Amino acid sequence: MKYRSATAGTVPDLSTLTLGVEEEFLLLDPDSGRNLPVADQVLSALRGSARDQSRQEFRHSMVEMVTPVCADLAELRAHLVSLRHSAAEAATAAGARLVAVGATPVAEPHRTVPDRPRYHAMSRRYGPVAHDPAVCGCHVHVGLPDRELAVQVCNHLRTWLPVIQAITTNSPLHDGRDTGHASWRSMQLERWPSIGPTPYFESAADYDRTVDELIAAGIMLDAAMVYWYARPSSAYPTVEIRVGDVCPDVDDTVLVAALVRSLVATLADDVRAGVTAPPVRDCLVAAAHWRAAHDGLDGELIDLRAGGARPAWALVDELMAVIAPALLRHGDLGYVLAQLARLRRDGTGATRQRRVLERTGDLRAIVDDLAARTTAG
């Protein structure tokens, strides 16, 4: 699908926006917790719609499952549950566990890339960076049929995405140890030159011109390597939010999708009303994302609108105040309130992993808990 621009005199229908989610998973050894290079076997074992909705990833120890376009949260949740169960069954048949975790927790001995020309080109261009241990994200697509509008929405998203990032943090471990960061995935990805906060763009033409210049400079191989935290998708008529770790529980993923959809809807309304995006320096946006990756929801976040550090949950509450009308319009308010109450009580994925480690001192117990959560529901 390609973007279409709104024609003169027409306004896209933004009353209800469609959703789609891409989830990346690790394939881990049930005993050691190390990454297992069995993605080819897992993908080959998938059948029917699950196979059609699977993707090969950049590591032999990763698989990606992609939902179809969904109209509501119940439909999205049903697809996520089905896809996770199908992938987990195929992983078990290959001697692995399907685990929703943001970064390799123990070790990845096998770091060669799959035998595809694009992946070999990335390996040659980026060297050791392309062979870091695997990381897994959750990408949320929200349907916006007008690309110009999508670019402007991405400008407005800059001040709120650190809050979304904090909610999704689910990778505190690296090399079998607690890194002190709630999202080590975010730290690993900073080594890539085309990943990070979305720059501010005056227009879709400005966006395209900048991407062309980055490709010409050798920073990206092509437009598909725009890995900014929010972007107009290069393949679909959507805004794609790429900032989050893959979530351990299905309801965590659905919560994030609901928040992102209503945030995009709210900001699209602001753009149409002539509201300009807050002028925030790139260095402050980057600092806010670092703080979100470090603290998650257990500490403080940077308030990019008012300045300074504030309790993370205070910013979550402010986000809710901003998007509550859109949540209500989509029929999602009750579900989101219930899931945020659960998250406030139980903590993020990173917090839950640390609790298991503190209670047991056993990395295998974390893998056991993550694997169970991945297919629960």
mmCIF file of C-alpha atoms in Angstrom:
data_model
loop_
_atom_site.group_PDB
_atom_site.id
_atom_site.type_symbol
_atom_site.label_atom_id
_atom_site.label_comp_id
_atom_site.label_asym_id
_atom_site.label_seq_id
_atom_site.Cartn_x
_atom_site.Cartn_y
_atom_site.Cartn_z
ATOM 1 C CA MET A 1 0.000 0.000 0.000
ATOM 2 C CA LYS A 2 1.170 3.489 -0.751
ATOM 3 C CA TYR A 3 0.116 6.769 0.768
ATOM 4 C CA ARG A 4 -2.523 8.869 -0.826
ATOM 5 C CA SER A 5 -2.732 12.567 -0.108
ATOM 6 C CA ALA A 6 -6.008 14.110 0.884
ATOM 7 C CA THR A 7 -7.466 15.905 -2.091
ATOM 8 C CA ALA A 8 -8.419 19.563 -1.903
ATOM 9 C CA GLY A 9 -11.567 20.146 0.088
ATOM 10 C CA THR A 10 -11.582 16.708 1.735
ATOM 11 C CA VAL A 11 -10.729 15.799 5.315
ATOM 12 C CA PRO A 12 -9.666 12.273 6.295
ATOM 13 C CA ASP A 13 -12.068 10.529 8.661
ATOM 14 C CA LEU A 14 -10.167 10.459 11.965
ATOM 15 C CA SER A 15 -13.087 9.493 14.205
ATOM 16 C CA THR A 16 -11.766 5.931 14.503
ATOM 17 C CA LEU A 17 -8.306 4.900 13.390
ATOM 18 C CA THR A 18 -7.151 1.425 12.418
ATOM 19 C CA LEU A 19 -4.377 -0.451 14.222
ATOM 20 C CA GLY A 20 -1.713 -3.010 13.463
ATOM 21 C CA VAL A 21 1.123 -4.388 15.590
ATOM 22 C CA GLU A 22 4.449 -6.052 14.800
ATOM 23 C CA GLU A 23 6.013 -8.053 17.644
ATOM 24 C CA GLU A 24 9.556 -9.452 17.615
ATOM 25 C CA PHE A 25 10.430 -12.457 19.801
ATOM 26 C CA LEU A 26 13.574 -14.266 20.887
ATOM 27 C CA LEU A 27 14.092 -17.996 20.586
ATOM 28 C CA LEU A 28 15.870 -19.121 23.754
ATOM 29 C CA ASP A 29 17.345 -22.379 25.006
ATOM 30 C CA PRO A 30 15.015 -23.769 27.712
ATOM 31 C CA ASP A 31 17.969 -24.746 29.924
ATOM 32 C CA SER A 32 20.653 -22.092 29.492
ATOM 33 C CA GLY A 33 18.554 -19.117 28.381
ATOM 34 C CA ARG A 34 20.950 -18.493 25.485
ATOM 35 C CA ASN A 35 19.688 -17.543 22.059
ATOM 36 C CA LEU A 36 19.099 -20.470 19.703
ATOM 37 C CA PRO A 37 19.594 -20.010 15.915
ATOM 38 C CA VAL A 38 16.443 -21.906 14.920
ATOM 39 C CA ALA A 39 14.355 -19.191 13.279
ATOM 40 C CA ASP A 40 14.292 -20.981 9.929
ATOM 41 C CA GLN A 41 12.835 -24.116 11.532
ATOM 42 C CA VAL A 42 10.258 -22.081 13.435
ATOM 43 C CA LEU A 43 9.112 -20.136 10.388
ATOM 44 C CA SER A 44 8.930 -23.303 8.288
ATOM 45 C CA ALA A 45 6.757 -24.999 10.918
ATOM 46 C CA LEU A 46 4.131 -22.245 10.929
ATOM 47 C CA ARG A 47 0.928 -22.993 9.058
ATOM 48 C CA GLY A 48 -1.932 -21.060 7.494
ATOM 49 C CA SER A 49 -2.421 -17.423 8.425
ATOM 50 C CA ALA A 50 0.330 -17.571 11.053
ATOM 51 C CA ARG A 51 2.896 -18.310 8.352
ATOM 52 C CA ASP A 52 1.550 -15.488 6.189
ATOM 53 C CA GLN A 53 1.815 -13.124 9.161
ATOM 54 C CA SER A 54 5.386 -14.078 10.099
ATOM 55 C CA ARG A 55 8.607 -12.364 9.033
ATOM 56 C CA GLN A 56 12.247 -13.347 8.949
ATOM 57 C CA GLU A 57 14.340 -11.035 11.102
ATOM 58 C CA PHE A 58 17.943 -9.869 11.269
ATOM 59 C CA ARG A 59 18.986 -12.640 13.657
ATOM 60 C CA HIS A 60 18.729 -16.433 13.434
ATOM 61 C CA SER A 61 17.317 -16.360 16.979
ATOM 62 C CA MET A 62 14.403 -14.005 16.229
ATOM 63 C CA VAL A 63 10.972 -14.178 14.647
ATOM 64 C CA GLU A 64 8.480 -11.419 13.981
ATOM 65 C CA MET A 65 4.706 -11.842 13.969
ATOM 66 C CA VAL A 66 2.499 -9.203 12.328
ATOM 67 C CA THR A 67 -1.219 -8.686 12.927
ATOM 68 C CA PRO A 68 -3.580 -7.754 10.125
ATOM 69 C CA VAL A 69 -5.194 -4.325 10.159
ATOM 70 C CA CYS A 70 -7.617 -4.170 13.112
ATOM 71 C CA ALA A 71 -10.521 -1.885 13.919
ATOM 72 C CA ASP A 72 -10.758 -2.419 17.684
ATOM 73 C CA LEU A 73 -8.793 -3.694 20.657
ATOM 74 C CA ALA A 74 -10.693 -6.976 21.021
ATOM 75 C CA GLU A 75 -9.836 -7.902 17.438
ATOM 76 C CA LEU A 76 -6.216 -6.869 17.931
ATOM 77 C CA ARG A 77 -5.901 -8.875 21.147
ATOM 78 C CA ALA A 78 -7.346 -12.004 19.546
ATOM 79 C CA HIS A 79 -4.802 -11.820 16.709
ATOM 80 C CA LEU A 80 -1.899 -11.238 19.109
ATOM 81 C CA VAL A 81 -2.880 -14.225 21.259
ATOM 82 C CA SER A 82 -3.285 -16.491 18.226
ATOM 83 C CA LEU A 83 0.023 -15.444 16.669
ATOM 84 C CA ARG A 84 1.947 -15.857 19.916
ATOM 85 C CA HIS A 85 0.506 -19.329 20.462
ATOM 86 C CA SER A 86 1.300 -20.420 16.907
ATOM 87 C CA ALA A 87 4.870 -19.146 17.120
ATOM 88 C CA ALA A 88 5.371 -20.717 20.557
ATOM 89 C CA GLU A 89 4.216 -24.128 19.314
ATOM 90 C CA ALA A 90 6.611 -23.924 16.367
ATOM 91 C CA ALA A 91 9.425 -22.838 18.691
ATOM 92 C CA THR A 92 8.796 -25.792 21.013
ATOM 93 C CA ALA A 93 8.981 -28.168 18.049
ATOM 94 C CA ALA A 94 12.397 -26.648 17.233
ATOM 95 C CA GLY A 95 13.648 -27.139 20.789
ATOM 96 C CA ALA A 96 13.347 -23.494 21.796
ATOM 97 C CA ARG A 97 11.153 -21.208 23.842
ATOM 98 C CA LEU A 98 9.394 -18.193 22.358
ATOM 99 C CA VAL A 99 10.123 -15.300 24.721
ATOM 100 C CA ALA A 100 8.857 -11.725 24.617
ATOM 101 C CA VAL A 101 11.877 -9.831 25.939
ATOM 102 C CA GLY A 102 13.479 -6.687 24.588
ATOM 103 C CA ALA A 103 17.126 -7.769 24.490
ATOM 104 C CA THR A 104 19.227 -10.921 24.665
ATOM 105 C CA PRO A 105 19.325 -11.655 28.415
ATOM 106 C CA VAL A 106 22.187 -14.162 28.603
ATOM 107 C CA ALA A 107 24.238 -14.589 25.413
ATOM 108 C CA GLU A 108 23.979 -15.098 21.665
ATOM 109 C CA PRO A 109 26.811 -17.307 20.379
ATOM 110 C CA HIS A 110 25.575 -17.329 16.747
ATOM 111 C CA ARG A 111 25.536 -13.788 15.347
ATOM 112 C CA THR A 112 25.800 -14.201 11.589
ATOM 113 C CA VAL A 113 22.994 -12.655 9.566
ATOM 114 C CA PRO A 114 20.481 -14.660 7.503
ATOM 115 C CA ASP A 115 21.528 -15.346 3.930
ATOM 116 C CA ARG A 116 19.771 -12.453 2.226
ATOM 117 C CA PRO A 117 21.473 -9.784 0.073
ATOM 118 C CA ARG A 118 20.033 -6.926 2.140
ATOM 119 C CA TYR A 119 21.274 -8.356 5.419
ATOM 120 C CA HIS A 120 24.745 -9.002 3.965
ATOM 121 C CA ALA A 121 24.833 -5.407 2.718
ATOM 122 C CA MET A 122 23.953 -4.145 6.198
ATOM 123 C CA SER A 123 26.662 -6.343 7.701
ATOM 124 C CA ARG A 124 29.268 -4.931 5.312
ATOM 125 C CA ARG A 125 28.180 -1.326 5.849
ATOM 126 C CA TYR A 126 27.830 -1.273 9.641
ATOM 127 C CA GLY A 127 30.378 -3.870 10.708
ATOM 128 C CA PRO A 128 30.304 -5.078 14.341
ATOM 129 C CA VAL A 129 27.213 -2.949 15.073
ATOM 130 C CA ALA A 130 25.250 -5.288 12.813
ATOM 131 C CA HIS A 131 26.348 -8.252 14.915
ATOM 132 C CA ASP A 132 25.286 -7.076 18.355
ATOM 133 C CA PRO A 133 23.108 -9.516 20.333
ATOM 134 C CA ALA A 134 19.494 -9.577 19.168
ATOM 135 C CA VAL A 135 16.952 -7.025 20.345
ATOM 136 C CA CYS A 136 13.164 -7.191 20.001
ATOM 137 C CA GLY A 137 10.683 -4.349 19.632
ATOM 138 C CA CYS A 138 6.976 -3.707 19.455
ATOM 139 C CA HIS A 139 5.941 -1.537 16.504
ATOM 140 C CA VAL A 140 2.463 -0.001 16.457
ATOM 141 C CA HIS A 141 0.920 1.190 13.177
ATOM 142 C CA VAL A 142 -1.948 3.681 13.252
ATOM 143 C CA GLY A 143 -3.804 4.346 10.024
ATOM 144 C CA LEU A 144 -3.458 7.884 8.641
ATOM 145 C CA PRO A 145 -4.277 8.209 4.935
ATOM 146 C CA ASP A 146 -2.611 11.612 4.472
ATOM 147 C CA ARG A 147 1.189 11.549 4.497
ATOM 148 C CA GLU A 148 1.509 15.291 5.091
ATOM 149 C CA LEU A 149 -0.613 14.910 8.194
ATOM 150 C CA ALA A 150 1.456 11.898 9.271
ATOM 151 C CA VAL A 151 4.685 13.928 9.157
ATOM 152 C CA GLN A 152 3.153 16.704 11.255
ATOM 153 C CA VAL A 153 1.825 14.196 13.780
ATOM 154 C CA CYS A 154 5.357 12.801 14.133
ATOM 155 C CA ASN A 155 6.528 16.318 15.053
ATOM 156 C CA HIS A 156 3.959 16.469 17.848
ATOM 157 C CA LEU A 157 4.800 12.960 19.055
ATOM 158 C CA ARG A 158 8.332 13.978 20.023
ATOM 159 C CA THR A 159 7.282 15.277 23.450
ATOM 160 C CA TRP A 160 5.234 12.188 24.377
ATOM 161 C CA LEU A 161 7.155 9.183 23.060
ATOM 162 C CA PRO A 162 9.520 8.951 26.068
ATOM 163 C CA VAL A 163 6.425 8.205 28.181
ATOM 164 C CA ILE A 164 5.378 5.421 25.805
ATOM 165 C CA GLN A 165 8.947 4.100 25.881
ATOM 166 C CA ALA A 166 8.944 3.994 29.690
ATOM 167 C CA ILE A 167 5.702 2.003 29.731
ATOM 168 C CA THR A 168 7.197 -0.682 27.451
ATOM 169 C CA THR A 169 10.579 -1.161 29.159
ATOM 170 C CA ASN A 170 11.279 -4.912 29.229
ATOM 171 C CA SER A 171 15.026 -5.537 28.880
ATOM 172 C CA PRO A 172 17.017 -4.907 32.064
ATOM 173 C CA LEU A 173 19.426 -7.832 31.543
ATOM 174 C CA HIS A 174 22.522 -8.212 29.376
ATOM 175 C CA ASP A 175 25.178 -10.916 29.576
ATOM 176 C CA GLY A 176 23.327 -12.450 32.502
ATOM 177 C CA ARG A 177 23.446 -9.293 34.651
ATOM 178 C CA ASP A 178 21.193 -6.365 35.501
ATOM 179 C CA THR A 179 22.382 -3.420 33.426
ATOM 180 C CA GLY A 180 20.788 -0.771 35.641
ATOM 181 C CA HIS A 181 18.664 0.218 32.650
ATOM 182 C CA ALA A 182 15.018 -0.743 32.291
ATOM 183 C CA SER A 183 15.512 -1.001 28.510
ATOM 184 C CA TRP A 184 18.956 -2.212 27.495
ATOM 185 C CA ARG A 185 17.530 -2.672 23.996
ATOM 186 C CA SER A 186 17.361 1.117 23.714
ATOM 187 C CA MET A 187 21.035 1.415 24.643
ATOM 188 C CA GLN A 188 22.115 -1.200 22.079
ATOM 189 C CA LEU A 189 20.159 0.458 19.293
ATOM 190 C CA GLU A 190 21.825 3.832 19.849
ATOM 191 C CA ARG A 191 24.892 2.468 17.999
ATOM 192 C CA TRP A 192 22.932 2.446 14.724
ATOM 193 C CA PRO A 193 23.181 5.747 12.818
ATOM 194 C CA SER A 194 19.565 5.809 11.633
ATOM 195 C CA ILE A 195 17.862 5.027 14.958
ATOM 196 C CA GLY A 196 16.710 7.563 17.514
ATOM 197 C CA PRO A 197 14.230 10.354 18.132
ATOM 198 C CA THR A 198 12.410 11.587 15.061
ATOM 199 C CA PRO A 199 13.793 14.934 13.830
ATOM 200 C CA TYR A 200 11.432 17.853 13.303
ATOM 201 C CA PHE A 201 10.310 18.290 9.691
ATOM 202 C CA GLU A 202 8.560 21.240 8.080
ATOM 203 C CA SER A 203 6.675 19.062 5.595
ATOM 204 C CA ALA A 204 6.544 15.702 3.873
ATOM 205 C CA ALA A 205 8.810 17.170 1.169
ATOM 206 C CA ASP A 206 11.310 18.168 3.859
ATOM 207 C CA TYR A 207 11.135 14.647 5.275
ATOM 208 C CA ASP A 208 11.734 13.039 1.874
ATOM 209 C CA ARG A 209 14.592 15.418 1.043
ATOM 210 C CA THR A 210 16.307 14.642 4.356
ATOM 211 C CA VAL A 211 15.973 10.886 3.880
ATOM 212 C CA ASP A 212 17.397 11.182 0.359
ATOM 213 C CA GLU A 213 20.374 13.121 1.722
ATOM 214 C CA LEU A 214 21.015 10.525 4.430
ATOM 215 C CA ILE A 215 20.930 7.728 1.847
ATOM 216 C CA ALA A 216 23.316 9.668 -0.389
ATOM 217 C CA ALA A 217 25.635 10.152 2.596
ATOM 218 C CA GLY A 218 25.722 6.406 3.236
ATOM 219 C CA ILE A 219 23.952 6.597 6.603
ATOM 220 C CA MET A 220 21.077 4.443 5.331
ATOM 221 C CA LEU A 221 20.943 1.879 2.563
ATOM 222 C CA ASP A 222 17.441 2.971 1.573
ATOM 223 C CA ALA A 223 14.245 4.548 2.931
ATOM 224 C CA ALA A 224 13.272 1.325 4.719
ATOM 225 C CA MET A 225 16.211 1.980 7.070
ATOM 226 C CA VAL A 226 14.522 5.028 8.580
ATOM 227 C CA TYR A 227 14.341 3.609 12.086
ATOM 228 C CA TRP A 228 13.326 6.763 13.918
ATOM 229 C CA TYR A 229 11.012 6.273 16.884
ATOM 230 C CA ALA A 230 8.069 7.579 14.852
ATOM 231 C CA ARG A 231 7.846 7.679 11.091
ATOM 232 C CA PRO A 232 5.398 7.669 8.218
ATOM 233 C CA SER A 233 5.639 4.014 7.203
ATOM 234 C CA SER A 234 7.456 3.406 3.949
ATOM 235 C CA ALA A 235 5.066 0.560 3.087
ATOM 236 C CA TYR A 236 1.634 1.384 4.563
ATOM 237 C CA PRO A 237 -0.603 4.447 4.990
ATOM 238 C CA THR A 238 0.239 4.645 8.682
ATOM 239 C CA VAL A 239 2.218 6.393 11.354
ATOM 240 C CA GLU A 240 4.545 3.759 12.802
ATOM 241 C CA ILE A 241 5.703 4.028 16.419
ATOM 242 C CA ARG A 242 8.909 2.012 16.939
ATOM 243 C CA VAL A 243 10.104 3.163 20.354
ATOM 244 C CA GLY A 244 9.048 0.259 22.580
ATOM 245 C CA ASP A 245 10.513 -3.028 23.742
ATOM 246 C CA VAL A 246 8.365 -6.030 22.916
ATOM 247 C CA CYS A 247 5.959 -6.417 25.831
ATOM 248 C CA PRO A 248 5.849 -9.566 28.000
ATOM 249 C CA ASP A 249 2.052 -9.839 28.270
ATOM 250 C CA VAL A 250 -0.493 -9.505 25.483
ATOM 251 C CA ASP A 251 -2.430 -6.975 27.534
ATOM 252 C CA ASP A 252 0.708 -4.835 27.834
ATOM 253 C CA THR A 253 0.886 -4.743 24.041
ATOM 254 C CA VAL A 254 -2.797 -3.938 23.647
ATOM 255 C CA LEU A 255 -2.508 -1.176 26.255
ATOM 256 C CA VAL A 256 0.388 0.419 24.372
ATOM 257 C CA ALA A 257 -1.488 0.133 21.070
ATOM 258 C CA ALA A 258 -4.545 1.814 22.587
ATOM 259 C CA LEU A 259 -2.472 4.651 24.049
ATOM 260 C CA VAL A 260 -0.617 5.182 20.776
ATOM 261 C CA ARG A 261 -3.783 5.177 18.661
ATOM 262 C CA SER A 262 -5.529 7.761 20.825
ATOM 263 C CA LEU A 263 -2.376 9.867 21.054
ATOM 264 C CA VAL A 264 -2.065 9.900 17.266
ATOM 265 C CA ALA A 265 -5.766 10.747 16.928
ATOM 266 C CA THR A 266 -5.461 13.591 19.451
ATOM 267 C CA LEU A 267 -2.389 15.053 17.795
ATOM 268 C CA ALA A 268 -3.948 14.770 14.343
ATOM 269 C CA ASP A 269 -6.847 16.854 15.644
ATOM 270 C CA ASP A 270 -4.326 19.396 16.950
ATOM 271 C CA VAL A 271 -2.585 19.601 13.568
ATOM 272 C CA ARG A 272 -5.890 20.118 11.787
ATOM 273 C CA ALA A 273 -6.737 22.868 14.294
ATOM 274 C CA GLY A 274 -3.513 24.686 13.473
ATOM 275 C CA VAL A 275 -1.670 23.845 16.715
ATOM 276 C CA THR A 276 2.081 23.823 16.149
ATOM 277 C CA ALA A 277 4.389 21.235 17.656
ATOM 278 C CA PRO A 278 6.332 22.377 20.747
ATOM 279 C CA PRO A 279 9.847 23.561 19.795
ATOM 280 C CA VAL A 280 12.050 21.148 21.735
ATOM 281 C CA ARG A 281 15.793 20.837 21.184
ATOM 282 C CA ASP A 282 16.960 17.518 19.798
ATOM 283 C CA CYS A 283 19.455 17.075 22.651
ATOM 284 C CA LEU A 284 16.639 17.360 25.216
ATOM 285 C CA VAL A 285 14.488 14.852 23.335
ATOM 286 C CA ALA A 286 17.439 12.437 23.281
ATOM 287 C CA ALA A 287 17.989 13.009 27.007
ATOM 288 C CA ALA A 288 14.329 12.282 27.722
ATOM 289 C CA HIS A 289 14.561 8.978 25.865
ATOM 290 C CA TRP A 290 17.724 8.015 27.743
ATOM 291 C CA ARG A 291 15.978 8.712 31.043
ATOM 292 C CA ALA A 292 12.955 6.665 29.974
ATOM 293 C CA ALA A 293 15.212 3.741 29.016
ATOM 294 C CA HIS A 294 17.067 4.000 32.303
ATOM 295 C CA ASP A 295 14.219 4.517 34.809
ATOM 296 C CA GLY A 296 11.174 3.053 33.090
ATOM 297 C CA LEU A 297 8.188 3.875 35.310
ATOM 298 C CA ASP A 298 10.088 3.308 38.559
ATOM 299 C CA GLY A 299 11.804 6.686 38.646
ATOM 300 C CA GLU A 300 11.516 10.018 36.904
ATOM 301 C CA LEU A 301 11.015 11.139 33.329
ATOM 302 C CA ILE A 302 11.910 14.389 31.600
ATOM 303 C CA ASP A 303 8.911 16.656 31.005
ATOM 304 C CA LEU A 304 9.625 17.994 27.518
ATOM 305 C CA ARG A 305 6.780 20.482 27.671
ATOM 306 C CA ALA A 306 7.425 22.136 31.039
ATOM 307 C CA GLY A 307 11.064 21.141 31.561
ATOM 308 C CA GLY A 308 12.737 19.269 34.388
ATOM 309 C CA ALA A 309 12.426 15.776 35.791
ATOM 310 C CA ARG A 310 9.152 14.580 37.303
ATOM 311 C CA PRO A 311 7.792 11.292 38.678
ATOM 312 C CA ALA A 312 7.114 8.962 35.754
ATOM 313 C CA TRP A 313 3.556 8.229 36.772
ATOM 314 C CA ALA A 314 2.740 11.952 36.899
ATOM 315 C CA LEU A 315 3.535 12.143 33.185
ATOM 316 C CA VAL A 316 1.503 9.000 32.482
ATOM 317 C CA ASP A 317 -1.439 10.679 34.220
ATOM 318 C CA GLU A 318 -0.959 13.816 32.123
ATOM 319 C CA LEU A 319 -0.832 11.741 28.954
ATOM 320 C CA MET A 320 -4.132 10.182 29.962
ATOM 321 C CA ALA A 321 -5.697 13.592 30.547
ATOM 322 C CA VAL A 322 -4.672 14.651 27.034
ATOM 323 C CA ILE A 323 -5.909 11.557 25.205
ATOM 324 C CA ALA A 324 -8.962 10.619 27.300
ATOM 325 C CA PRO A 325 -11.472 12.077 24.782
ATOM 326 C CA ALA A 326 -9.927 10.040 21.958
ATOM 327 C CA LEU A 327 -9.871 6.907 24.126
ATOM 328 C CA LEU A 328 -13.553 7.431 24.849
ATOM 329 C CA ARG A 329 -14.280 7.968 21.147
ATOM 330 C CA HIS A 330 -12.595 4.680 20.263
ATOM 331 C CA GLY A 331 -14.357 2.846 23.106
ATOM 332 C CA ASP A 332 -11.036 2.109 24.822
ATOM 333 C CA LEU A 333 -11.152 4.232 27.986
ATOM 334 C CA GLY A 334 -12.378 1.564 30.410
ATOM 335 C CA TYR A 335 -9.881 -1.027 29.201
ATOM 336 C CA VAL A 336 -6.971 1.402 29.350
ATOM 337 C CA LEU A 337 -7.826 2.564 32.877
ATOM 338 C CA ALA A 338 -7.974 -1.042 34.079
ATOM 339 C CA GLN A 339 -4.679 -1.959 32.429
ATOM 340 C CA LEU A 340 -2.893 1.119 33.750
ATOM 341 C CA ALA A 341 -4.089 0.210 37.233
ATOM 342 C CA ARG A 342 -2.590 -3.262 36.738
ATOM 343 C CA LEU A 343 0.647 -1.752 35.439
ATOM 344 C CA ARG A 344 0.850 0.618 38.395
ATOM 345 C CA ARG A 345 0.375 -2.346 40.737
ATOM 346 C CA ASP A 346 2.596 -4.935 39.003
ATOM 347 C CA GLY A 347 5.178 -2.768 37.253
ATOM 348 C CA THR A 348 6.652 -2.863 33.764
ATOM 349 C CA GLY A 349 8.251 -5.917 32.227
ATOM 350 C CA ALA A 350 11.635 -4.743 33.509
ATOM 351 C CA THR A 351 10.304 -4.373 37.036
ATOM 352 C CA ARG A 352 8.763 -7.842 36.953
ATOM 353 C CA GLN A 353 12.018 -9.397 35.734
ATOM 354 C CA ARG A 354 13.941 -7.752 38.556
ATOM 355 C CA ARG A 355 11.473 -9.019 41.118
ATOM 356 C CA VAL A 356 11.902 -12.588 39.875
ATOM 357 C CA LEU A 357 15.692 -12.209 39.968
ATOM 358 C CA GLU A 358 15.597 -10.757 43.479
ATOM 359 C CA ARG A 359 13.307 -13.538 44.692
ATOM 360 C CA THR A 360 15.132 -16.461 43.066
ATOM 361 C CA GLY A 361 18.599 -15.303 42.039
ATOM 362 C CA ASP A 362 18.103 -17.544 39.008
ATOM 363 C CA LEU A 363 18.174 -16.353 35.405
ATOM 364 C CA ARG A 364 16.298 -19.468 34.341
ATOM 365 C CA ALA A 365 13.407 -18.413 36.550
ATOM 366 C CA ILE A 366 13.209 -15.148 34.604
ATOM 367 C CA VAL A 367 13.142 -17.019 31.301
ATOM 368 C CA ASP A 368 10.471 -19.351 32.692
ATOM 369 C CA ASP A 369 8.344 -16.424 33.813
ATOM 370 C CA LEU A 370 8.769 -14.538 30.530
ATOM 371 C CA ALA A 371 7.937 -17.594 28.430
ATOM 372 C CA ALA A 372 4.779 -18.215 30.476
ATOM 373 C CA ARG A 373 3.703 -14.576 30.141
ATOM 374 C CA THR A 374 4.366 -14.594 26.393
ATOM 375 C CA THR A 375 1.647 -17.181 25.753
ATOM 376 C CA ALA A 376 -0.733 -16.396 28.624
ATOM 377 C CA GLY A 377 -4.169 -15.063 27.749
#
